[in-house]
Coordinates of C-alpha atoms and ligand atoms in Angstrom, one line a residue:
M1 CA -30.1 -9.0 -6.0
A2 CA -30.9 -7.7 -9.1
L3 CA -28.2 -5.5 -10.3
L4 CA -30.4 -2.3 -10.8
K5 CA -32.3 -2.7 -7.4
Q6 CA -28.7 -2.9 -5.8
I7 CA -27.8 0.5 -7.9
Q8 CA -30.9 2.3 -6.6
Q9 CA -29.9 1.2 -3.3
R10 CA -26.6 2.3 -2.7
Y11 CA -26.3 5.8 -1.8
S12 CA -24.3 7.9 0.2
V13 CA -23.5 6.8 3.9
R14 CA -22.7 9.4 6.3
S15 CA -23.4 7.9 9.9
Y16 CA -22.0 4.5 10.4
Q17 CA -22.3 2.3 13.2
K18 CA -19.3 1.2 15.5
R19 CA -20.1 -2.4 14.1
P20 CA -16.8 -4.0 12.8
V21 CA -16.6 -5.0 9.0
E22 CA -16.0 -8.4 8.5
K23 CA -12.8 -9.8 7.7
E24 CA -14.8 -12.1 4.8
K25 CA -17.5 -9.3 3.8
L26 CA -14.2 -7.0 3.1
E27 CA -11.9 -9.3 1.0
T28 CA -14.8 -10.1 -1.0
I29 CA -15.9 -5.9 -1.7
L30 CA -11.8 -6.1 -2.6
Q31 CA -12.3 -9.0 -5.0
A32 CA -14.9 -6.7 -6.6
A33 CA -12.4 -3.9 -7.2
R34 CA -9.8 -6.5 -8.5
L35 CA -12.0 -7.9 -11.6
A36 CA -13.0 -4.8 -12.4
P37 CA -11.8 -3.4 -16.2
S38 CA -9.2 -0.8 -17.2
A39 CA -7.2 0.5 -19.7
K40 CA -4.8 -1.7 -21.5
N41 CA -5.9 -4.1 -18.6
M42 CA -3.0 -1.6 -16.6
Q43 CA -4.6 -2.1 -13.3
E44 CA -2.7 0.5 -12.2
W45 CA -5.3 0.9 -8.6
R46 CA -3.9 0.2 -5.1
F47 CA -5.7 0.3 -2.2
I48 CA -4.6 0.6 1.5
V49 CA -7.2 -0.6 3.8
V50 CA -7.6 1.4 7.3
Q51 CA -9.0 0.3 10.2
D52 CA -7.0 1.8 12.9
A53 CA -8.4 4.0 14.7
D54 CA -6.1 6.9 14.9
T55 CA -5.1 6.7 11.8
R56 CA -8.8 7.2 10.9
R57 CA -8.9 10.5 13.1
K58 CA -5.9 11.4 11.2
L59 CA -7.3 10.5 7.5
C60 CA -11.1 12.6 9.1
V61 CA -8.5 15.9 9.1
A62 CA -7.3 15.6 6.4
A63 CA -10.5 14.9 4.7
N64 CA -11.5 18.6 5.3
N65 CA -12.7 17.0 9.2
Q66 CA -16.0 15.5 7.5
A67 CA -17.2 13.6 10.8
F68 CA -18.2 10.5 8.9
V69 CA -14.9 9.5 7.8
G70 CA -13.2 9.3 11.4
E71 CA -16.7 7.3 12.4
A72 CA -16.7 4.6 9.1
P73 CA -14.8 1.9 11.0
V74 CA -13.0 1.2 6.7
I75 CA -11.5 3.8 4.8
I76 CA -10.2 2.4 1.5
V77 CA -7.7 5.0 0.3
C78 CA -7.8 4.6 -3.7
C79 CA -4.2 5.4 -5.3
S80 CA -2.9 5.0 -8.6
V81 CA 0.6 3.8 -9.4
I82 CA 0.4 5.0 -13.1
S83 CA -0.6 8.6 -13.3
D84 CA 0.6 9.4 -16.7
Y85 CA -0.9 6.9 -19.8
V86 CA -3.5 9.1 -21.8
M87 CA -5.8 6.8 -23.9
R88 CA -6.2 8.0 -27.6
C89 CA -8.7 9.9 -26.7
G90 CA -7.4 12.8 -24.4
H91 CA -8.3 11.4 -21.7
L92 CA -6.2 9.9 -18.3
A93 CA -6.5 6.7 -17.8
Y94 CA -5.8 6.2 -13.8
P95 CA -9.1 8.3 -12.4
I96 CA -11.3 6.4 -14.5
D97 CA -9.5 3.2 -13.8
V98 CA -9.6 3.8 -10.1
A99 CA -13.7 5.3 -10.2
I100 CA -14.2 1.6 -12.3
A101 CA -12.9 -0.2 -9.3
M102 CA -14.2 1.8 -6.7
E103 CA -17.9 2.2 -8.0
H104 CA -17.1 -2.5 -8.1
M105 CA -17.1 -1.9 -4.1
A106 CA -19.5 0.3 -3.4
L107 CA -21.6 -2.1 -5.1
Q108 CA -20.5 -5.4 -3.6
A109 CA -20.4 -3.3 -0.6
V110 CA -25.0 -3.2 -0.8
E111 CA -25.2 -6.8 -1.7
E112 CA -23.2 -7.3 2.1
G113 CA -25.3 -4.8 4.0
L114 CA -22.8 -2.7 4.3
G115 CA -22.7 1.4 3.1
T116 CA -20.0 3.5 1.3
C117 CA -19.3 7.1 0.6
W118 CA -17.1 8.5 -2.3
V119 CA -14.8 10.9 -0.8
G120 CA -13.4 13.6 -2.9
S121 CA -12.7 16.6 -0.7
F122 CA -9.4 15.6 0.9
Y123 CA -5.5 17.0 0.8
E124 CA -3.7 14.4 -1.0
E125 CA -0.5 15.4 0.3
Q126 CA -1.8 15.1 4.1
V127 CA -3.3 11.9 2.9
K128 CA 0.1 10.5 1.2
T129 CA 2.3 11.9 4.6
I130 CA -0.2 10.1 6.6
L131 CA 0.4 6.4 4.9
G132 CA 3.7 6.8 4.0
I133 CA 2.6 6.9 -0.1
P134 CA 5.8 8.0 -2.1
T135 CA 5.4 10.8 -4.1
P136 CA 4.6 9.2 -7.7
V137 CA 1.5 7.7 -6.3
R138 CA -1.6 9.2 -6.8
V139 CA -4.4 8.9 -4.0
V140 CA -7.5 9.1 -6.4
E141 CA -10.6 9.1 -3.8
L142 CA -11.1 7.8 -0.5
L143 CA -14.2 5.2 0.2
T144 CA -15.5 5.0 3.6
M145 CA -17.3 1.6 4.4
G146 CA -19.6 0.5 6.9
Y147 CA -22.7 -0.5 8.6
P148 CA -24.9 2.4 8.1
A149 CA -26.4 4.3 10.9
D150 CA -28.6 6.2 8.5
T151 CA -31.3 5.2 6.1
L152 CA -31.5 5.4 1.9
R153 CA -32.7 8.9 0.4
A154 CA -34.7 9.4 -2.6
K155 CA -32.6 10.1 -5.3
S156 CA -31.9 13.5 -7.2
R157 CA -31.7 12.7 -10.3
L158 CA -31.9 14.0 -13.9
P159 CA -34.2 12.2 -16.0
L160 CA -33.0 10.0 -18.9
E161 CA -34.7 12.1 -21.6
Q162 CA -32.6 15.3 -19.7
I163 CA -29.0 13.0 -20.5
V164 CA -29.5 10.6 -23.1
C165 CA -30.7 11.3 -27.0
H166 CA -30.0 8.5 -30.0
E167 CA -28.2 8.8 -33.1
R168 CA -27.0 12.6 -32.6
W169 CA -26.4 15.2 -30.3
K170 CA -29.8 16.6 -29.5
L171 CA -29.9 17.4 -25.8
Ligands
LIG201 C1 -16.3 11.8 -7.3 C2 -16.6 11.8 -5.6 C3 -16.0 12.3 -4.9 C4 -17.6 12.6 -4.1 N1 -16.9 13.7 -2.5 C5 -17.5 13.7 -1.4 C6 -17.0 14.1 -0.3 O1 -16.0 14.8 -0.1 N2 -18.5 14.2 0.4 C7 -19.1 13.7 0.7 O2 -20.0 14.3 1.7 N3 -19.6 13.1 -0.6 C8 -18.7 13.3 -1.3 N4 -19.2 12.5 -2.7 C9 -20.8 12.0 -2.6 C10 -21.6 12.6 -3.8 O3 -21.8 14.1 -2.9 C11 -22.8 11.8 -3.7 O4 -23.1 11.0 -4.5 C12 -24.3 12.6 -4.2 O5 -24.3 13.9 -4.0 C13 -25.2 11.9 -4.7 O6 -25.8 11.6 -4.3 P1 -25.9 10.0 -3.8 O7 -24.4 9.1 -3.7 O8 -26.8 9.6 -1.8 O9 -26.6 8.7 -4.3 C14 -18.4 12.0 -3.8 C15 -18.8 11.6 -4.5 C16 -17.8 11.1 -5.6 C17 -18.9 10.7 -6.8

């Protein structure tokens, strides 16, 4: 499938089938994360793959009780073991690095016939307690994953003219 088509077909899946995700598909998706670029090639991302129903229920509570978080057969908890590296541009590297790896997973999931949803509405300390994550490690985002029980919605996006200019700032 052409990449742009996969990008168009990715949407935030907030309703999942009970059907489990095959081990091989999960492995391929995690490989897509492993191959992501990162600042200084630090690869500071770490991923906890949660499939246990009781743990998923607890994560659902930590994620502001968003029901689909407990419903998804897989939750990938995306963490960083380095959270203080600031690039010359002044930005912290770790949220960017982890985000790239996450979107690699989200797009590979489309290729595998699966859906995902980024989850940023969660209480980090609660997630850390549930999963025994050490204090210095940051939990950046959760990514729910599974076979969709809903369907692709029309995308609401700004037109290119509103977000792109050429050569100089004209926006
Ligand atoms: C960093 C980030 C955090 C997000 N957190 C949540 C969340 O906690 N709950 C949720 O339902 N959707 C969440 N989303 C999904 C966005 O709402 C969604 O991507 C956006 O509305 C565009 O819709 P689409 O993904 O279907 O194209 C998040 C997305 C991103 C990128």
